[in-house]
């Protein structure tokens, strides 16, 4: 029996040794480190990958101070409390710490084992390296909140912070301002210096703006070269005017690029305020963006504050843009023609083709409203092509039926004139309807010339070679008119209605108009006065030897049938 007892005891001891060996292997091959503590023996032992974390061992309670000394200061007290969770009657706890020198981020897990009476018997403290995982989480967190290029808040997080500002402002009855800011002519940097240089410029400016942020001023890089600033309770040093002034002062100095080049930029800024403009985050940002575009239209490098009129104008523009997409040419557009007469003898000289638009609801939309919008969104090209073909087609019918020599004046926008193949397209239409180029007059405005003088003048010279007449419209309302008159192949110059309106009542207008007519006649051009509405205006212009008259006094814009009626009467007279 005794022998059997020894054998059983040896067997049990062998199992224990095997279990201990297995546990040791598990600890040694683990990437974690462990502290084992026995309450009964008051004994500490370190296990596992301990040397990866620490260069000291823990064998008794006083060695724990070495552990406390190695963690960053803010983690010392949480670590002390966490290591003694049994006093809080918990059997497990976990928390994170960071080491001072190695910057390791460590997850600490404390497990306590209790006996049947509830007394602690053993404790295992596990140290796991979670530096990489934490870094990944930090990176994801950063990406969720910040813009990678500039380090400013990204758009989504900015919207969230702005929402918090608005909720706080509602409770405290305060204002919140949004500044929507965009570089002027940023494309010249991207096109001239490259996209990398453009990104660097965006980054440099973003780094500057970051210095303006505080608890009441948050700034976001929205996209490309657009930034957005939200200001809680804008006043004093954080008023919109103050921040704008500070930014403009910085922009007076160039940004130095890594390649040594210096770049100077300006910004256009739109401002909207809660609660005046809107009570919603996205609406507030949209209002600021809308008025920013207004600032750009006023010449750039400006700030524009929100008001209802600007919003109404924007909504009208959007509405017209949407309607332009749905337009059916023959259904929605129609052509009107306004007669032009020679001042002497009052003989019909020709007609100016004018487009009219009636939308699907039957409302008339003025060309002064929809033409600029069509020029911006590109729809002016198909509209202009339709106008030319429809007008030439109508003119060809008149000539065939009445054999009366007329000049057909066609308005051409800058977008049309700059479009590749414009001249060829015009010539093709004239050939289809058997109309001579000499019967056509192309009207261009001063604004066309300002946009790209060299190319447009080249196009006009090419048109002139075909026999087409060239008329300069709205003379005197643009810039530097006299400087480019001598370089253009002009046949006719139209005196703008704004001069005719005050011709008899304003001394300065009278002098300017007289000078224009005298100068133009010396240059060999013909003159047409637009907007002539009274007998007195007509007689005075006739005395000044203005060649032709156009306006309500001689004839309003009318459908094609109205011109046919005039031609019918002329045919009867001739007969």
CSV table of N, CA, C and O in Angstrom, one decimal, residues 110-221:
chain,number,residue,atom,x,y,z
A,110,UNK,N,-5.8,43.6,-14.7
A,110,UNK,CA,-5.6,43.1,-13.3
A,110,UNK,C,-6.7,42.1,-13.0
A,110,UNK,O,-7.9,42.4,-13.2
A,111,UNK,N,-6.3,40.9,-12.7
A,111,UNK,CA,-7.3,39.8,-12.3
A,111,UNK,C,-7.0,39.3,-10.9
A,111,UNK,O,-5.8,39.0,-10.5
A,112,UNK,N,-8.0,39.3,-10.0
A,112,UNK,CA,-7.9,38.8,-8.7
A,112,UNK,C,-8.7,37.6,-8.4
A,112,UNK,O,-9.9,37.5,-8.9
A,113,UNK,N,-8.1,36.6,-7.8
A,113,UNK,CA,-8.8,35.3,-7.5
A,113,UNK,C,-9.2,35.3,-6.0
A,113,UNK,O,-8.3,35.7,-5.1
A,114,UNK,N,-10.4,35.0,-5.7
A,114,UNK,CA,-10.9,35.0,-4.3
A,114,UNK,C,-11.2,33.5,-3.8
A,114,UNK,O,-11.6,32.7,-4.7
A,115,UNK,N,-11.1,33.3,-2.5
A,115,UNK,CA,-11.5,31.9,-2.0
A,115,UNK,C,-13.0,31.9,-1.7
A,115,UNK,O,-13.7,32.9,-1.9
A,116,UNK,N,-13.4,30.8,-1.1
A,116,UNK,CA,-14.9,30.6,-0.8
A,116,UNK,C,-15.4,31.7,0.1
A,116,UNK,O,-16.6,32.1,0.1
A,117,UNK,N,-14.6,32.2,1.0
A,117,UNK,CA,-15.0,33.2,2.0
A,117,UNK,C,-14.9,34.6,1.4
A,117,UNK,O,-15.2,35.6,2.1
A,118,UNK,N,-14.4,34.8,0.2
A,118,UNK,CA,-14.3,36.1,-0.4
A,118,UNK,C,-13.0,36.8,-0.1
A,118,UNK,O,-12.9,38.0,-0.4
A,119,UNK,N,-12.0,36.1,0.3
A,119,UNK,CA,-10.7,36.7,0.6
A,119,UNK,C,-9.9,36.5,-0.6
A,119,UNK,O,-9.8,35.4,-1.2
A,120,UNK,N,-9.1,37.5,-1.0
A,120,UNK,CA,-8.2,37.4,-2.2
A,120,UNK,C,-7.1,36.5,-1.9
A,120,UNK,O,-6.4,36.5,-0.9
A,121,UNK,N,-6.8,35.6,-2.9
A,121,UNK,CA,-5.7,34.7,-2.7
A,121,UNK,C,-4.5,34.9,-3.7
A,121,UNK,O,-3.4,34.8,-3.4
A,122,UNK,N,-4.9,35.2,-5.0
A,122,UNK,CA,-3.9,35.4,-6.0
A,122,UNK,C,-4.3,36.6,-6.9
A,122,UNK,O,-5.4,36.9,-7.1
A,123,UNK,N,-3.2,37.2,-7.5
A,123,UNK,CA,-3.5,38.3,-8.4
A,123,UNK,C,-2.5,38.2,-9.6
A,123,UNK,O,-1.3,37.9,-9.5
A,124,UNK,N,-3.1,38.3,-10.8
A,124,UNK,CA,-2.3,38.3,-12.0
A,124,UNK,C,-2.5,39.7,-12.7
A,124,UNK,O,-3.6,40.1,-13.0
A,125,UNK,N,-1.3,40.4,-13.0
A,125,UNK,CA,-1.4,41.7,-13.7
A,125,UNK,C,-0.7,41.5,-15.1
A,125,UNK,O,0.5,41.1,-15.1
A,126,UNK,N,-1.5,41.7,-16.1
A,126,UNK,CA,-0.9,41.5,-17.5
A,126,UNK,C,-0.6,42.8,-18.1
A,126,UNK,O,-1.4,43.8,-18.0
A,127,UNK,N,0.5,42.9,-18.8
A,127,UNK,CA,0.9,44.1,-19.5
A,127,UNK,C,1.0,43.8,-21.0
A,127,UNK,O,1.8,42.9,-21.4
A,128,UNK,N,0.2,44.4,-21.8
A,128,UNK,CA,0.1,44.1,-23.3
A,128,UNK,C,0.5,45.4,-24.1
A,128,UNK,O,-0.1,46.4,-23.8
A,129,UNK,N,1.4,45.2,-25.0
A,129,UNK,CA,1.8,46.3,-25.9
A,129,UNK,C,0.7,46.6,-26.9
A,129,UNK,O,0.4,45.8,-27.8
A,130,UNK,N,0.0,47.8,-26.8
A,130,UNK,CA,-1.0,48.1,-27.7
A,130,UNK,C,-0.6,49.4,-28.5
A,130,UNK,O,-1.5,50.2,-29.0
A,131,UNK,N,0.7,49.7,-28.5
A,131,UNK,CA,1.2,51.0,-29.2
A,131,UNK,C,0.7,51.1,-30.6
A,131,UNK,O,0.2,52.1,-31.0
A,132,UNK,N,0.9,50.0,-31.4
A,132,UNK,CA,0.5,50.0,-32.8
A,132,UNK,C,-1.0,50.2,-33.0
A,132,UNK,O,-1.5,51.0,-33.8
A,133,UNK,N,-1.7,49.4,-32.2
A,133,UNK,CA,-3.2,49.5,-32.3
A,133,UNK,C,-3.7,50.9,-31.9
A,133,UNK,O,-4.6,51.5,-32.5
A,134,UNK,N,-3.1,51.5,-30.8
A,134,UNK,CA,-3.5,52.8,-30.4
A,134,UNK,C,-3.1,53.8,-31.4
A,134,UNK,O,-3.9,54.8,-31.7
A,135,UNK,N,-1.9,53.7,-32.1
A,135,UNK,CA,-1.6,54.6,-33.1
A,135,UNK,C,-2.5,54.5,-34.3
A,135,UNK,O,-2.9,55.6,-34.9
A,136,UNK,N,-3.0,53.3,-34.6
A,136,UNK,CA,-3.9,53.2,-35.7
A,136,UNK,C,-5.3,53.8,-35.3
A,136,UNK,O,-5.9,54.5,-36.1
A,137,UNK,N,-5.7,53.6,-34.1
A,137,UNK,CA,-6.9,54.3,-33.6
A,137,UNK,C,-6.8,55.8,-33.6
A,137,UNK,O,-7.7,56.5,-34.0
A,138,UNK,N,-5.6,56.2,-33.2
A,138,UNK,CA,-5.3,57.7,-33.2
A,138,UNK,C,-5.4,58.3,-34.6
A,138,UNK,O,-5.9,59.3,-34.8
A,139,UNK,N,-4.8,57.5,-35.5
A,139,UNK,CA,-4.8,57.9,-36.9
A,139,UNK,C,-6.2,58.0,-37.5
A,139,UNK,O,-6.6,58.9,-38.2
A,140,UNK,N,-7.0,57.0,-37.1
A,140,UNK,CA,-8.4,57.0,-37.6
A,140,UNK,C,-9.2,58.1,-37.0
A,140,UNK,O,-10.0,58.8,-37.6
A,141,UNK,N,-8.9,58.4,-35.7
A,141,UNK,CA,-9.6,59.5,-35.0
A,141,UNK,C,-9.2,60.8,-35.6
A,141,UNK,O,-10.0,61.7,-35.9
A,142,UNK,N,-7.9,60.9,-36.0
A,142,UNK,CA,-7.4,62.1,-36.6
A,142,UNK,C,-8.0,62.3,-38.0
A,142,UNK,O,-8.5,63.4,-38.3
A,143,UNK,N,-8.1,61.3,-38.7
A,143,UNK,CA,-8.7,61.3,-40.0
A,143,UNK,C,-10.2,61.7,-39.9
A,143,UNK,O,-10.8,62.3,-40.8
A,144,UNK,N,-10.8,61.3,-38.8
A,144,UNK,CA,-12.3,61.6,-38.7
A,144,UNK,C,-12.5,63.0,-38.3
A,144,UNK,O,-13.6,63.6,-38.6
A,145,UNK,N,-11.5,63.7,-37.7
A,145,UNK,CA,-11.7,65.1,-37.3
A,145,UNK,C,-10.9,66.1,-38.0
A,145,UNK,O,-11.3,67.3,-38.1
A,146,UNK,N,-9.8,65.7,-38.6
A,146,UNK,CA,-8.8,66.7,-39.1
A,146,UNK,C,-8.6,66.5,-40.6
A,146,UNK,O,-8.7,65.4,-41.2
A,147,UNK,N,-8.2,67.6,-41.3
A,147,UNK,CA,-7.8,67.6,-42.7
A,147,UNK,C,-6.3,67.2,-42.8
A,147,UNK,O,-5.5,67.9,-42.1
A,148,UNK,N,-6.0,66.2,-43.5
A,148,UNK,CA,-4.6,65.7,-43.6
A,148,UNK,C,-3.6,66.8,-44.1
A,148,UNK,O,-2.5,66.9,-43.7
A,149,UNK,N,-4.1,67.5,-45.1
A,149,UNK,CA,-3.2,68.5,-45.8
A,149,UNK,C,-2.8,69.7,-44.9
A,149,UNK,O,-1.6,70.0,-44.8
A,150,UNK,N,-3.8,70.2,-44.2
A,150,UNK,CA,-3.5,71.5,-43.4
A,150,UNK,C,-3.5,71.3,-41.9
A,150,UNK,O,-3.0,72.2,-41.2
A,151,UNK,N,-4.0,70.2,-41.4
A,151,UNK,CA,-4.1,70.0,-40.0
A,151,UNK,C,-5.3,70.8,-39.3
A,151,UNK,O,-5.5,70.7,-38.1
A,152,UNK,N,-6.1,71.5,-40.1
A,152,UNK,CA,-7.3,72.1,-39.7
A,152,UNK,C,-8.4,71.1,-39.5
A,152,UNK,O,-8.2,70.0,-40.0
A,153,UNK,N,-9.5,71.5,-38.9
A,153,UNK,CA,-10.6,70.6,-38.9
A,153,UNK,C,-11.1,70.2,-40.3
A,153,UNK,O,-11.1,71.1,-41.2
A,154,UNK,N,-11.6,69.0,-40.5
A,154,UNK,CA,-12.2,68.7,-41.8
A,154,UNK,C,-13.6,69.2,-41.8
A,154,UNK,O,-14.2,69.7,-40.8
A,155,UNK,N,-14.2,69.1,-43.0
A,155,UNK,CA,-15.6,69.6,-43.2
A,155,UNK,C,-16.6,69.0,-42.3
A,155,UNK,O,-17.4,69.7,-41.7
A,156,UNK,N,-16.6,67.7,-42.2
A,156,UNK,CA,-17.6,67.0,-41.4
A,156,UNK,C,-17.6,67.4,-39.9
A,156,UNK,O,-18.6,67.7,-39.3
A,157,UNK,N,-16.3,67.4,-39.4
A,157,UNK,CA,-16.2,67.8,-37.9
A,157,UNK,C,-16.5,69.3,-37.7
A,157,UNK,O,-17.1,69.6,-36.7
A,158,UNK,N,-16.2,70.1,-38.7
A,158,UNK,CA,-16.5,71.5,-38.6
A,158,UNK,C,-18.0,71.7,-38.5
A,158,UNK,O,-18.5,72.5,-37.7
A,159,UNK,N,-18.7,71.0,-39.3
A,159,UNK,CA,-20.2,71.1,-39.3
A,159,UNK,C,-20.7,70.7,-37.9
A,159,UNK,O,-21.6,71.3,-37.4
A,160,UNK,N,-20.1,69.7,-37.3
A,160,UNK,CA,-20.5,69.2,-36.0
A,160,UNK,C,-20.2,70.3,-35.0
A,160,UNK,O,-21.1,70.6,-34.1
A,161,UNK,N,-19.0,70.9,-35.0
A,161,UNK,CA,-18.7,71.9,-34.1
A,161,UNK,C,-19.6,73.2,-34.2
A,161,UNK,O,-19.9,73.8,-33.3
A,162,UNK,N,-19.9,73.5,-35.5
A,162,UNK,CA,-20.8,74.6,-35.8
A,162,UNK,C,-22.1,74.4,-35.2
A,162,UNK,O,-22.8,75.3,-34.6
A,163,UNK,N,-22.6,73.1,-35.3
A,163,UNK,CA,-23.9,72.8,-34.7
A,163,UNK,C,-23.9,73.0,-33.2
A,163,UNK,O,-24.9,73.4,-32.6
A,164,UNK,N,-22.7,72.6,-32.5
A,164,UNK,CA,-22.6,72.9,-31.1
A,164,UNK,C,-22.6,74.3,-30.8
A,164,UNK,O,-23.2,74.8,-29.8
A,165,UNK,N,-22.0,75.2,-31.6
A,165,UNK,CA,-22.0,76.6,-31.4
A,165,UNK,C,-23.5,77.1,-31.5
A,165,UNK,O,-23.9,78.0,-30.7
A,166,UNK,N,-24.2,76.6,-32.5
A,166,UNK,CA,-25.6,77.1,-32.6
A,166,UNK,C,-26.5,76.7,-31.5
A,166,UNK,O,-27.3,77.5,-31.0
A,167,UNK,N,-26.3,75.5,-31.0
A,167,UNK,CA,-27.1,75.1,-29.8
A,167,UNK,C,-26.8,75.9,-28.6
A,167,UNK,O,-27.7,76.3,-27.8
A,168,UNK,N,-25.5,76.2,-28.4
A,168,UNK,CA,-25.1,77.0,-27.3
A,168,UNK,C,-25.6,78.5,-27.4
A,168,UNK,O,-26.0,79.1,-26.5
A,169,UNK,N,-25.5,79.0,-28.7
A,169,UNK,CA,-26.0,80.3,-28.9
A,169,UNK,C,-27.5,80.5,-28.7
A,169,UNK,O,-27.9,81.6,-28.2
A,170,UNK,N,-28.2,79.5,-29.0
A,170,UNK,CA,-29.7,79.5,-28.8
A,170,UNK,C,-30.0,79.6,-27.3
A,170,UNK,O,-30.9,80.4,-26.9
A,171,UNK,N,-29.2,78.9,-26.5
A,171,UNK,CA,-29.5,79.0,-25.0
A,171,UNK,C,-29.0,80.3,-24.4
A,171,UNK,O,-29.6,80.8,-23.5
A,172,UNK,N,-27.9,80.8,-24.9
A,172,UNK,CA,-27.3,82.0,-24.4
A,172,UNK,C,-27.7,83.3,-25.1
A,172,UNK,O,-27.2,84.4,-24.8
A,173,UNK,N,-28.5,83.2,-26.1
A,173,UNK,CA,-29.0,84.3,-27.0
A,173,UNK,C,-27.7,85.1,-27.5
A,173,UNK,O,-27.6,86.3,-27.3
A,174,UNK,N,-26.9,84.3,-28.2
A,174,UNK,CA,-25.7,84.9,-28.8
A,174,UNK,C,-25.7,84.8,-30.3
A,174,UNK,O,-26.6,84.0,-30.9
A,175,UNK,N,-24.8,85.4,-31.0
A,175,UNK,CA,-24.7,85.2,-32.5
A,175,UNK,C,-23.6,84.3,-32.8
A,175,UNK,O,-22.6,84.1,-32.0
A,176,UNK,N,-23.7,83.7,-34.0
A,176,UNK,CA,-22.6,82.9,-34.5
A,176,UNK,C,-22.4,83.3,-36.0
A,176,UNK,O,-23.3,83.4,-36.7
A,177,UNK,N,-21.1,83.6,-36.3
A,177,UNK,CA,-20.8,84.1,-37.7
A,177,UNK,C,-20.0,83.0,-38.4
A,177,UNK,O,-19.2,82.3,-37.8
A,178,UNK,N,-20.3,82.9,-39.7
A,178,UNK,CA,-19.5,81.9,-40.6
A,178,UNK,C,-18.9,82.7,-41.7
A,178,UNK,O,-19.6,83.5,-42.4
A,179,UNK,N,-17.6,82.5,-41.8
A,179,UNK,CA,-16.8,83.2,-42.9
A,179,UNK,C,-16.4,82.1,-43.9
A,179,UNK,O,-15.7,81.2,-43.6
A,180,UNK,N,-16.9,82.2,-45.1
A,180,UNK,CA,-16.6,81.3,-46.2
A,180,UNK,C,-15.6,81.9,-47.1
A,180,UNK,O,-15.8,83.0,-47.7
A,181,UNK,N,-14.4,81.4,-47.2
A,181,UNK,CA,-13.2,82.0,-47.8
A,181,UNK,C,-12.6,81.2,-48.9
A,181,UNK,O,-12.4,80.0,-48.7
A,182,UNK,N,-12.3,81.9,-50.0
A,182,UNK,CA,-11.8,81.2,-51.2
A,182,UNK,C,-10.6,82.0,-51.8
A,182,UNK,O,-10.8,83.2,-51.9
A,183,UNK,N,-9.5,81.3,-52.2
A,183,UNK,CA,-8.5,82.0,-52.9
A,183,UNK,C,-9.0,82.6,-54.2
A,183,UNK,O,-9.8,82.0,-54.9
A,184,UNK,N,-8.5,83.8,-54.6
A,184,UNK,CA,-8.8,84.4,-55.9
A,184,UNK,C,-7.8,83.9,-56.9
A,184,UNK,O,-6.6,83.8,-56.6
A,185,UNK,N,-8.3,83.5,-58.1
A,185,UNK,CA,-7.5,83.0,-59.2
A,185,UNK,C,-6.5,81.9,-58.8
A,185,UNK,O,-5.3,82.0,-59.2
A,186,UNK,N,-7.0,81.0,-58.0
A,186,UNK,CA,-6.1,79.9,-57.5
A,186,UNK,C,-5.7,79.0,-58.7
A,186,UNK,O,-4.6,78.4,-58.7
A,187,UNK,N,-6.5,79.0,-59.8
A,187,UNK,CA,-6.1,78.2,-60.9
A,187,UNK,C,-4.8,78.6,-61.5
A,187,UNK,O,-4.1,77.7,-62.1
A,188,UNK,N,-4.4,79.8,-61.5
A,188,UNK,CA,-3.2,80.2,-62.1
A,188,UNK,C,-2.0,79.6,-61.3
A,188,UNK,O,-0.9,79.4,-61.9
A,189,UNK,N,-2.1,79.3,-60.1
A,189,UNK,CA,-1.1,78.6,-59.3
A,189,UNK,C,-1.0,77.2,-59.8
A,189,UNK,O,0.1,76.7,-60.1
A,190,UNK,N,-2.2,76.5,-59.8
A,190,UNK,CA,-2.2,75.1,-60.2
A,190,UNK,C,-1.7,74.9,-61.7
A,190,UNK,O,-0.9,74.0,-62.0
A,191,UNK,N,-2.2,75.8,-62.6
A,191,UNK,CA,-1.8,75.7,-64.0
A,191,UNK,C,-0.3,76.2,-64.2
A,191,UNK,O,0.4,75.5,-65.0
A,192,UNK,N,0.1,77.2,-63.5
A,192,UNK,CA,1.4,77.8,-63.8
A,192,UNK,C,2.5,77.1,-63.0
A,192,UNK,O,3.6,77.0,-63.5
A,193,UNK,N,2.2,76.6,-61.8
A,193,UNK,CA,3.3,76.1,-61.0
A,193,UNK,C,3.1,74.6,-60.7
A,193,UNK,O,4.0,73.9,-60.2
A,194,UNK,N,1.9,74.0,-61.0
A,194,UNK,CA,1.7,72.6,-60.7
A,194,UNK,C,0.8,72.4,-59.5
A,194,UNK,O,0.7,73.2,-58.6
A,195,UNK,N,0.2,71.2,-59.5
A,195,UNK,CA,-0.8,70.9,-58.4
A,195,UNK,C,0.0,70.8,-57.1
A,195,UNK,O,-0.6,71.1,-56.0
A,196,UNK,N,1.2,70.3,-57.1
A,196,UNK,CA,2.0,70.1,-55.8
A,196,UNK,C,2.2,71.5,-55.2
A,196,UNK,O,2.1,71.6,-54.0
A,197,UNK,N,2.5,72.4,-56.0
A,197,UNK,CA,2.7,73.8,-55.5
A,197,UNK,C,1.4,74.4,-55.0
A,197,UNK,O,1.4,75.1,-53.9
A,198,UNK,N,0.3,74.1,-55.7
A,198,UNK,CA,-1.0,74.5,-55.2
A,198,UNK,C,-1.3,73.9,-53.8
A,198,UNK,O,-1.8,74.6,-52.9
A,199,UNK,N,-1.0,72.6,-53.6
A,199,UNK,CA,-1.2,72.0,-52.3
A,199,UNK,C,-0.4,72.6,-51.2
A,199,UNK,O,-0.8,72.8,-50.1
A,200,UNK,N,0.9,73.0,-51.6
A,200,UNK,CA,1.8,73.6,-50.6
A,200,UNK,C,1.2,74.9,-50.2
A,200,UNK,O,1.3,75.3,-49.0
A,201,UNK,N,0.7,75.7,-51.1
A,201,UNK,CA,0.2,77.0,-50.8
A,201,UNK,C,-1.0,76.9,-49.9
A,201,UNK,O,-1.2,77.6,-48.9
A,202,UNK,N,-1.9,75.9,-50.2
A,202,UNK,CA,-3.1,75.6,-49.3
A,202,UNK,C,-2.6,75.2,-47.9
A,202,UNK,O,-3.2,75.7,-46.9
A,203,UNK,N,-1.6,74.4,-47.9
A,203,UNK,CA,-1.0,74.0,-46.6
A,203,UNK,C,-0.4,75.1,-45.8
A,203,UNK,O,-0.7,75.3,-44.6
A,204,UNK,N,0.3,76.0,-46.4
A,204,UNK,CA,1.0,77.1,-45.7
A,204,UNK,C,-0.1,78.1,-45.2
A,204,UNK,O,0.0,78.6,-44.0
A,205,UNK,N,-1.1,78.4,-46.0
A,205,UNK,CA,-2.2,79.3,-45.5
A,205,UNK,C,-3.0,78.6,-44.3
A,205,UNK,O,-3.3,79.2,-43.4
A,206,UNK,N,-3.2,77.3,-44.5
A,206,UNK,CA,-3.9,76.6,-43.4
A,206,UNK,C,-3.1,76.6,-42.1
A,206,UNK,O,-3.7,76.7,-41.0
A,207,UNK,N,-1.8,76.5,-42.2
A,207,UNK,CA,-1.0,76.5,-41.0
A,207,UNK,C,-1.1,77.9,-40.3
A,207,UNK,O,-1.1,78.0,-39.1
A,208,UNK,N,-1.1,78.9,-41.2
A,208,UNK,CA,-1.3,80.3,-40.6
A,208,UNK,C,-2.7,80.4,-39.9
A,208,UNK,O,-2.8,80.9,-38.8
A,209,UNK,N,-3.7,79.9,-40.6
A,209,UNK,CA,-5.1,80.0,-40.0
A,209,UNK,C,-5.2,79.3,-38.7
A,209,UNK,O,-5.9,79.7,-37.8
A,210,UNK,N,-4.4,78.2,-38.6
A,210,UNK,CA,-4.5,77.4,-37.3
A,210,UNK,C,-4.2,78.2,-36.1
A,210,UNK,O,-4.7,78.0,-35.0
A,211,UNK,N,-3.3,79.2,-36.3
A,211,UNK,CA,-2.9,80.0,-35.2
A,211,UNK,C,-4.0,81.0,-34.7
A,211,UNK,O,-3.9,81.6,-33.7
A,212,UNK,N,-5.1,81.1,-35.5
A,212,UNK,CA,-6.2,82.0,-35.1
A,212,UNK,C,-7.3,81.2,-34.3
A,212,UNK,O,-8.2,81.9,-33.8
A,213,UNK,N,-7.1,79.9,-34.2
A,213,UNK,CA,-8.2,79.1,-33.6
A,213,UNK,C,-8.1,79.2,-32.0
A,213,UNK,O,-7.0,79.3,-31.5
A,214,UNK,N,-9.3,79.2,-31.4
A,214,UNK,CA,-9.4,79.1,-30.0
A,214,UNK,C,-10.7,78.4,-29.7
A,214,UNK,O,-11.4,77.9,-30.6
A,215,UNK,N,-11.1,78.4,-28.4
A,215,UNK,CA,-12.4,77.8,-28.0
A,215,UNK,C,-13.6,78.4,-28.7
A,215,UNK,O,-14.6,77.7,-28.9
A,216,UNK,N,-13.5,79.6,-29.1
A,216,UNK,CA,-14.7,80.3,-29.8
A,216,UNK,C,-14.5,80.5,-31.3
A,216,UNK,O,-15.4,81.1,-31.9
A,217,UNK,N,-13.4,80.1,-31.8
A,217,UNK,CA,-13.1,80.3,-33.2
A,217,UNK,C,-12.6,79.0,-33.8
A,217,UNK,O,-11.5,78.5,-33.4
A,218,UNK,N,-13.3,78.3,-34.6
A,218,UNK,CA,-12.9,77.0,-35.2
A,218,UNK,C,-12.8,77.2,-36.7
A,218,UNK,O,-13.6,77.9,-37.3
A,219,UNK,N,-11.8,76.6,-37.3
A,219,UNK,CA,-11.5,76.8,-38.7
A,219,UNK,C,-11.3,75.4,-39.4
A,219,UNK,O,-10.7,74.5,-38.9
A,220,UNK,N,-11.9,75.4,-40.6
A,220,UNK,CA,-11.9,74.1,-41.4
A,220,UNK,C,-11.3,74.4,-42.8
A,220,UNK,O,-11.5,75.5,-43.4
A,221,UNK,N,-10.6,73.4,-43.3
A,221,UNK,CA,-10.2,73.4,-44.7
A,221,UNK,C,-11.3,72.6,-45.4
A,221,UNK,O,-11.4,71.4,-45.2
